[in-house]
mmCIF file of C-alpha atoms in Angstrom:
data_model
loop_
_atom_site.group_PDB
_atom_site.id
_atom_site.type_symbol
_atom_site.label_atom_id
_atom_site.label_comp_id
_atom_site.label_asym_id
_atom_site.label_seq_id
_atom_site.Cartn_x
_atom_site.Cartn_y
_atom_site.Cartn_z
ATOM 1 C CA MET A 1 97.857 40.810 76.380
ATOM 2 C CA ASN A 2 100.051 37.931 74.744
ATOM 3 C CA PRO A 3 99.413 36.859 71.229
ATOM 4 C CA GLN A 4 97.112 33.952 72.345
ATOM 5 C CA GLN A 5 94.988 36.298 74.391
ATOM 6 C CA MET A 6 94.652 38.772 71.635
ATOM 7 C CA TYR A 7 93.867 36.149 69.057
ATOM 8 C CA THR A 8 91.171 34.619 71.276
ATOM 9 C CA VAL A 9 89.626 38.021 71.932
ATOM 10 C CA CYS A 10 89.491 38.959 68.235
ATOM 11 C CA THR A 11 88.211 35.695 66.896
ATOM 12 C CA GLU A 12 85.459 35.450 69.711
ATOM 13 C CA ALA A 13 84.370 39.041 68.982
ATOM 14 C CA LEU A 14 84.389 38.379 65.228
ATOM 15 C CA GLY A 15 82.015 35.256 65.750
ATOM 16 C CA ALA A 16 79.792 37.196 68.181
ATOM 17 C CA PHE A 17 79.361 40.125 65.915
ATOM 18 C CA VAL A 18 78.591 38.119 62.820
ATOM 19 C CA ARG A 19 75.869 35.903 64.727
ATOM 20 C CA ASP A 20 74.399 39.033 66.289
ATOM 21 C CA ALA A 21 73.953 40.648 62.910
ATOM 22 C CA GLY A 22 72.030 37.667 61.740
ATOM 23 C CA PHE A 23 74.597 36.310 59.403
ATOM 24 C CA THR A 24 76.239 32.836 58.976
ATOM 25 C CA ASP A 25 78.756 33.570 56.334
ATOM 26 C CA VAL A 26 81.378 36.285 55.736
ATOM 27 C CA VAL A 27 83.418 37.414 52.578
ATOM 28 C CA MET A 28 86.738 39.244 52.382
ATOM 29 C CA GLY A 29 89.295 40.241 49.873
ATOM 30 C CA LEU A 30 92.386 37.827 49.825
ATOM 31 C CA SER A 31 95.336 40.021 48.706
ATOM 32 C CA GLY A 32 98.221 37.531 49.575
ATOM 33 C CA GLY A 33 99.250 39.802 52.295
ATOM 34 C CA MET A 34 99.119 39.215 56.065
ATOM 35 C CA ASP A 35 96.336 41.280 57.208
ATOM 36 C CA SER A 36 93.829 39.461 54.883
ATOM 37 C CA ALA A 37 95.471 36.050 55.729
ATOM 38 C CA LEU A 38 95.009 36.505 59.489
ATOM 39 C CA VAL A 39 91.343 37.656 59.122
ATOM 40 C CA ALA A 40 90.638 34.579 57.044
ATOM 41 C CA VAL A 41 92.214 32.201 59.634
ATOM 42 C CA MET A 42 90.292 33.966 62.373
ATOM 43 C CA ALA A 43 87.015 33.804 60.465
ATOM 44 C CA ALA A 44 87.516 30.041 59.781
ATOM 45 C CA ASP A 45 88.220 29.416 63.565
ATOM 46 C CA ALA A 46 85.157 31.433 64.546
ATOM 47 C CA LEU A 47 82.657 30.328 61.948
ATOM 48 C CA GLY A 48 83.988 27.197 60.368
ATOM 49 C CA ALA A 49 85.603 27.039 57.028
ATOM 50 C CA GLY A 50 82.459 26.323 55.117
ATOM 51 C CA HIS A 51 81.137 29.707 56.133
ATOM 52 C CA VAL A 52 84.211 31.773 54.889
ATOM 53 C CA HIS A 53 84.505 33.014 51.410
ATOM 54 C CA GLY A 54 87.660 34.664 49.892
ATOM 55 C CA ALA A 55 87.822 36.914 46.867
ATOM 56 C CA LEU A 56 90.820 37.322 44.896
ATOM 57 C CA LEU A 57 90.710 40.596 43.254
ATOM 58 C CA PRO A 58 93.888 40.988 41.072
ATOM 59 C CA GLY A 59 94.575 44.398 39.559
ATOM 60 C CA PRO A 60 97.180 45.904 37.009
ATOM 61 C CA PHE A 61 100.031 45.709 39.657
ATOM 62 C CA SER A 62 99.183 42.448 41.358
ATOM 63 C CA SER A 63 102.112 40.110 41.568
ATOM 64 C CA PRO A 64 101.810 36.468 40.631
ATOM 65 C CA SER A 65 103.281 35.504 43.994
ATOM 66 C CA SER A 66 100.681 37.336 45.857
ATOM 67 C CA ILE A 67 97.883 35.347 44.003
ATOM 68 C CA GLU A 68 99.688 32.072 44.687
ATOM 69 C CA ASP A 69 100.107 33.101 48.430
ATOM 70 C CA ALA A 70 96.247 33.665 48.652
ATOM 71 C CA GLU A 71 95.383 30.462 46.947
ATOM 72 C CA ALA A 72 97.686 28.536 49.198
ATOM 73 C CA LEU A 73 96.170 30.011 52.240
ATOM 74 C CA ALA A 74 92.661 29.257 50.929
ATOM 75 C CA ALA A 75 93.711 25.606 50.309
ATOM 76 C CA ASN A 76 95.190 25.252 53.813
ATOM 77 C CA LEU A 77 92.121 26.572 55.424
ATOM 78 C CA GLY A 78 89.644 24.841 52.996
ATOM 79 C CA ILE A 79 87.674 28.027 52.242
ATOM 80 C CA ALA A 80 86.025 28.537 48.966
ATOM 81 C CA THR A 81 87.355 31.396 46.721
ATOM 82 C CA CYS A 82 86.632 33.175 43.489
ATOM 83 C CA THR A 83 88.597 35.466 41.436
ATOM 84 C CA VAL A 84 87.257 38.837 40.011
ATOM 85 C CA SER A 85 89.730 40.853 38.128
ATOM 86 C CA ILE A 86 89.420 44.612 38.687
ATOM 87 C CA ARG A 87 91.445 45.415 35.361
ATOM 88 C CA GLU A 88 88.492 46.077 33.158
ATOM 89 C CA PRO A 89 86.351 48.244 35.709
ATOM 90 C CA PHE A 90 89.511 50.207 36.635
ATOM 91 C CA GLU A 91 90.397 50.789 32.977
ATOM 92 C CA ALA A 92 86.916 51.906 32.459
ATOM 93 C CA PHE A 93 87.253 54.479 35.238
ATOM 94 C CA GLU A 94 90.509 55.492 33.690
ATOM 95 C CA ARG A 95 88.835 56.387 30.459
ATOM 96 C CA ALA A 96 85.712 58.128 32.174
ATOM 97 C CA LEU A 97 87.881 60.117 34.508
ATOM 98 C CA ALA A 98 90.836 61.162 32.350
ATOM 99 C CA VAL A 99 89.585 64.400 31.173
ATOM 100 C CA PRO A 100 87.924 65.438 34.433
ATOM 101 C CA CYS A 101 91.125 64.667 36.448
ATOM 102 C CA GLY A 102 93.339 66.695 34.069
ATOM 103 C CA GLY A 103 94.295 64.425 31.314
ATOM 104 C CA ALA A 104 94.732 61.128 33.044
ATOM 105 C CA LEU A 105 93.710 59.155 36.168
ATOM 106 C CA SER A 106 97.075 58.890 37.951
ATOM 107 C CA GLY A 107 98.882 58.912 41.198
ATOM 108 C CA LEU A 108 96.798 58.673 44.408
ATOM 109 C CA ALA A 109 93.656 59.001 42.475
ATOM 110 C CA ALA A 110 94.396 55.957 40.461
ATOM 111 C CA GLU A 111 95.580 53.960 43.477
ATOM 112 C CA ASN A 112 92.447 54.628 45.398
ATOM 113 C CA THR A 113 90.243 53.950 42.455
ATOM 114 C CA GLN A 114 91.660 50.437 42.445
ATOM 115 C CA ALA A 115 90.784 49.918 46.158
ATOM 116 C CA ARG A 116 87.262 51.141 45.491
ATOM 117 C CA CYS A 117 86.753 48.946 42.597
ATOM 118 C CA ARG A 118 87.588 45.992 44.928
ATOM 119 C CA MET A 119 85.085 47.261 47.419
ATOM 120 C CA VAL A 120 82.502 47.405 44.779
ATOM 121 C CA CYS A 121 83.154 43.712 43.895
ATOM 122 C CA LEU A 122 83.091 42.614 47.510
ATOM 123 C CA MET A 123 79.871 44.421 48.377
ATOM 124 C CA ALA A 124 78.264 42.807 45.230
ATOM 125 C CA LEU A 125 79.305 39.425 46.577
ATOM 126 C CA SER A 126 78.008 40.375 49.950
ATOM 127 C CA ASN A 127 74.571 41.506 48.551
ATOM 128 C CA ALA A 128 74.205 38.603 46.138
ATOM 129 C CA HIS A 129 74.874 35.874 48.518
ATOM 130 C CA GLY A 130 74.036 37.326 51.909
ATOM 131 C CA TRP A 131 77.460 37.286 53.149
ATOM 132 C CA LEU A 132 78.835 39.807 55.855
ATOM 133 C CA MET A 133 81.908 41.800 54.424
ATOM 134 C CA LEU A 134 84.916 41.721 56.804
ATOM 135 C CA ASN A 135 87.422 44.707 56.789
ATOM 136 C CA THR A 136 91.108 43.453 56.957
ATOM 137 C CA GLY A 137 92.655 46.759 58.205
ATOM 138 C CA ASN A 138 94.921 47.227 61.200
ATOM 139 C CA LYS A 139 95.411 49.846 63.689
ATOM 140 C CA SER A 140 98.884 51.021 62.579
ATOM 141 C CA GLU A 141 97.415 51.878 59.005
ATOM 142 C CA ALA A 142 94.188 53.488 60.603
ATOM 143 C CA CYS A 143 96.257 55.654 62.694
ATOM 144 C CA MET A 144 98.315 56.998 59.636
ATOM 145 C CA GLY A 145 95.429 57.118 57.291
ATOM 146 C CA TYR A 146 97.057 54.632 55.105
ATOM 147 C CA SER A 147 93.838 53.259 53.939
ATOM 148 C CA THR A 148 91.260 54.181 51.024
ATOM 149 C CA LEU A 149 88.019 55.815 52.195
ATOM 150 C CA TYR A 150 85.097 53.855 50.735
ATOM 151 C CA GLY A 151 87.625 51.297 49.559
ATOM 152 C CA ASP A 152 89.641 49.146 52.032
ATOM 153 C CA THR A 153 88.083 50.972 55.049
ATOM 154 C CA ALA A 154 84.710 49.225 53.909
ATOM 155 C CA GLY A 155 83.388 46.270 55.805
ATOM 156 C CA ALA A 156 80.910 45.490 58.642
ATOM 157 C CA PHE A 157 83.598 44.523 61.211
ATOM 158 C CA ALA A 158 87.372 44.825 61.438
ATOM 159 C CA PRO A 159 88.910 41.867 63.588
ATOM 160 C CA LEU A 160 92.178 43.572 63.473
ATOM 161 C CA GLY A 161 91.027 47.161 63.889
ATOM 162 C CA GLY A 162 92.510 47.430 67.484
ATOM 163 C CA ILE A 163 95.771 45.542 66.651
ATOM 164 C CA TYR A 164 99.000 47.200 65.528
ATOM 165 C CA LYS A 165 100.902 45.767 62.492
ATOM 166 C CA THR A 166 103.758 44.192 64.423
ATOM 167 C CA ASP A 167 101.304 42.299 66.583
ATOM 168 C CA VAL A 168 99.327 41.117 63.453
ATOM 169 C CA PHE A 169 102.540 39.322 62.590
ATOM 170 C CA ALA A 170 103.030 38.086 66.238
ATOM 171 C CA LEU A 171 99.349 36.760 66.161
ATOM 172 C CA ALA A 172 100.050 35.023 62.925
ATOM 173 C CA ARG A 173 103.183 33.401 64.022
ATOM 174 C CA TRP A 174 101.401 32.164 67.117
ATOM 175 C CA ARG A 175 98.525 30.655 65.274
ATOM 176 C CA ASN A 176 101.008 28.855 62.674
ATOM 177 C CA ARG A 177 102.895 27.526 65.619
ATOM 178 C CA GLN A 178 99.735 26.409 67.277
ATOM 179 C CA ALA A 179 98.761 24.228 64.120
ATOM 180 C CA GLU A 180 102.250 22.784 63.859
ATOM 181 C CA GLU A 181 102.265 21.765 67.541
ATOM 182 C CA GLN A 182 99.021 19.950 66.829
ATOM 183 C CA GLY A 183 100.604 17.982 63.948
ATOM 184 C CA GLY A 184 99.199 20.161 61.229
ATOM 185 C CA VAL A 185 100.574 22.627 58.809
ATOM 186 C CA GLY A 186 100.415 26.424 59.655
ATOM 187 C CA PRO A 187 97.770 27.915 57.562
ATOM 188 C CA ILE A 188 99.561 31.042 56.525
ATOM 189 C CA PRO A 189 102.229 30.457 53.853
ATOM 190 C CA GLU A 190 105.646 31.359 54.999
ATOM 191 C CA ASN A 191 106.254 33.759 52.044
ATOM 192 C CA VAL A 192 103.442 35.969 53.537
ATOM 193 C CA PHE A 193 105.768 36.394 56.703
ATOM 194 C CA VAL A 194 108.911 37.366 54.641
ATOM 195 C CA LYS A 195 107.814 39.468 51.797
ATOM 196 C CA PRO A 196 107.619 43.246 52.055
ATOM 197 C CA PRO A 197 103.916 44.320 52.763
ATOM 198 C CA SER A 198 102.517 46.066 49.840
ATOM 199 C CA ALA A 199 99.070 47.241 48.616
ATOM 200 C CA GLU A 200 100.209 46.518 45.076
ATOM 201 C CA LEU A 201 98.400 49.730 43.575
ATOM 202 C CA ALA A 202 101.619 50.960 41.915
ATOM 203 C CA PRO A 203 104.697 49.614 40.394
ATOM 204 C CA ASP A 204 107.137 48.383 43.045
ATOM 205 C CA GLN A 205 105.105 49.664 45.863
ATOM 206 C CA GLU A 206 106.003 48.891 49.491
ATOM 207 C CA ASP A 207 103.867 49.859 52.518
ATOM 208 C CA GLU A 208 106.755 50.981 54.711
ATOM 209 C CA LYS A 209 108.203 53.228 51.826
ATOM 210 C CA SER A 210 104.813 54.674 51.201
ATOM 211 C CA LEU A 211 104.372 55.358 55.120
ATOM 212 C CA GLY A 212 108.023 56.814 55.415
ATOM 213 C CA VAL A 213 108.737 54.627 58.418
ATOM 214 C CA ASP A 214 109.239 50.923 59.179
ATOM 215 C CA TYR A 215 106.431 49.214 61.074
ATOM 216 C CA ALA A 216 108.504 48.411 64.043
ATOM 217 C CA THR A 217 109.543 51.905 64.714
ATOM 218 C CA LEU A 218 106.024 53.350 63.745
ATOM 219 C CA ASP A 219 104.350 50.870 66.249
ATOM 220 C CA ARG A 220 106.754 52.026 69.201
ATOM 221 C CA ILE A 221 105.594 55.617 68.479
ATOM 222 C CA LEU A 222 101.909 54.727 68.079
ATOM 223 C CA VAL A 223 101.712 52.584 71.153
ATOM 224 C CA ALA A 224 103.439 55.163 73.220
ATOM 225 C CA PHE A 225 101.489 58.118 71.916
ATOM 226 C CA MET A 226 98.097 56.467 71.246
ATOM 227 C CA GLU A 227 97.847 53.935 74.216
ATOM 228 C CA ARG A 228 100.057 55.404 76.927
ATOM 229 C CA ARG A 229 99.519 59.122 76.003
ATOM 230 C CA GLU A 230 103.394 59.888 76.182
ATOM 231 C CA SER A 231 104.602 63.155 74.826
ATOM 232 C CA ALA A 232 106.714 63.662 71.767
ATOM 233 C CA GLU A 233 109.568 64.627 74.012
ATOM 234 C CA ALA A 234 109.411 61.272 75.889
ATOM 235 C CA ILE A 235 109.295 59.133 72.826
ATOM 236 C CA ALA A 236 112.234 60.910 71.316
ATOM 237 C CA ALA A 237 114.119 60.384 74.451
ATOM 238 C CA TRP A 238 114.285 56.588 73.494
ATOM 239 C CA GLY A 239 116.553 57.562 70.648
ATOM 240 C CA ILE A 240 113.919 57.945 67.938
ATOM 241 C CA ASP A 241 114.450 60.939 65.678
ATOM 242 C CA ARG A 242 112.310 63.824 66.840
ATOM 243 C CA GLU A 243 111.306 64.675 63.287
ATOM 244 C CA LEU A 244 109.927 61.265 62.717
ATOM 245 C CA VAL A 245 108.024 61.339 65.982
ATOM 246 C CA ASP A 246 106.494 64.630 64.991
ATOM 247 C CA TYR A 247 105.606 63.391 61.507
ATOM 248 C CA VAL A 248 103.710 60.267 62.887
ATOM 249 C CA ILE A 249 101.793 62.251 65.488
ATOM 250 C CA ALA A 250 100.856 64.964 62.916
ATOM 251 C CA ARG A 251 99.777 62.352 60.484
ATOM 252 C CA THR A 252 97.769 60.484 63.135
ATOM 253 C CA ALA A 253 95.999 63.802 64.111
ATOM 254 C CA ALA A 254 95.312 64.797 60.419
ATOM 255 C CA ASN A 255 93.563 61.463 59.794
ATOM 256 C CA ALA A 256 91.282 61.381 62.597
ATOM 257 C CA PHE A 257 88.250 61.862 60.132
ATOM 258 C CA LYS A 258 89.172 58.766 58.374
ATOM 259 C CA ARG A 259 89.347 56.796 61.524
ATOM 260 C CA ALA A 260 85.751 58.036 62.318
ATOM 261 C CA LEU A 261 84.664 56.113 59.126
ATOM 262 C CA GLU A 262 86.382 52.832 59.992
ATOM 263 C CA PRO A 263 84.202 49.813 60.919
ATOM 264 C CA PRO A 264 83.769 48.593 64.606
ATOM 265 C CA TYR A 265 86.407 46.306 65.973
ATOM 266 C CA PRO A 266 86.995 44.204 69.172
ATOM 267 C CA ASP A 267 86.570 46.470 72.100
ATOM 268 C CA ALA A 268 89.256 45.226 74.326
ATOM 269 C CA PRO A 269 92.153 46.704 76.356
ATOM 270 C CA PHE A 270 94.878 45.144 74.001
ATOM 271 C CA TYR A 271 97.613 47.519 75.138
ATOM 272 C CA GLY A 272 96.510 48.654 78.692
#
C-alpha cells in the first residue's frame, strides 16, 4: 500500500473501533514525538477535533522542545489538551521502591516506572471523562519489545500497530503535504520530523541508540522477516551485517510475549 492508502485504512479503522465500542471521544498522550502526533491527526480526521483530547505528561527528562512540539501540534489541530506532570508520582515511587530495588530505583526499572505513571494518568482521564484511550505504538517497536508493559503498551486501540516506523514518517509527510496542497498548514511541526526519536526516560536517550540499530535498517530486516518470511541468510545477502540480522530476529522472538499484550490494530495487508 502507498502512504495515502495506509493512512485511510488506519483512520477509518480508528473511527469504526471507537464508534463500535460506544465511545465518542478519545484521549492519548502527546509526547512531542512522531507516533503520538500522527495518531492525534488520525483521530482528529476520524472523529473531529472536538472529540480528541491530548495529555502532555512531562517527566524528569522531558525536553522543553518536546513540550513545545506537542503544544504546536494541538494548536494546529484545534484539539484540547491538559498537562499532568508525572514528576511527583514518579518521585514517590522512587522513595517507596528504593529499598526493595536494592537501594535505588534506577535503570530500566526507573524508565518503565515513568511510562507506567503516564499510563495511570491517561487511564484516570479515560475513566473520569468516558474517553477511550488510544495507544500510540508502532510495529517496529512492538517487534523489538521496545515498549513498557502496562505502560506505553496500554490503550484500547493502536492505529499504528501494524505500521513500521519508517512508514509512520511517510504517512506523516503525506498528511502534511495534503494539508499544504489544500492551502492549509501541515499539522505536524517540522521539528517532529527532524529531531532524533526519543522516549525521554533517561538523560540524552535516543531510540535508535537504545535499539542498537537505525530504523531504516531495522525495518528492512523486519519487513523481510516478519512479512515475507525470508531467512536470515537471505536478508544478510543484501549486505546487512549478519550479526545485526540475527540480533533483530532473536529480539523479535524473545518479545513475542509482549506483543501478545499489545492492543488491537487495523487488520489490513499493509505489506502483502
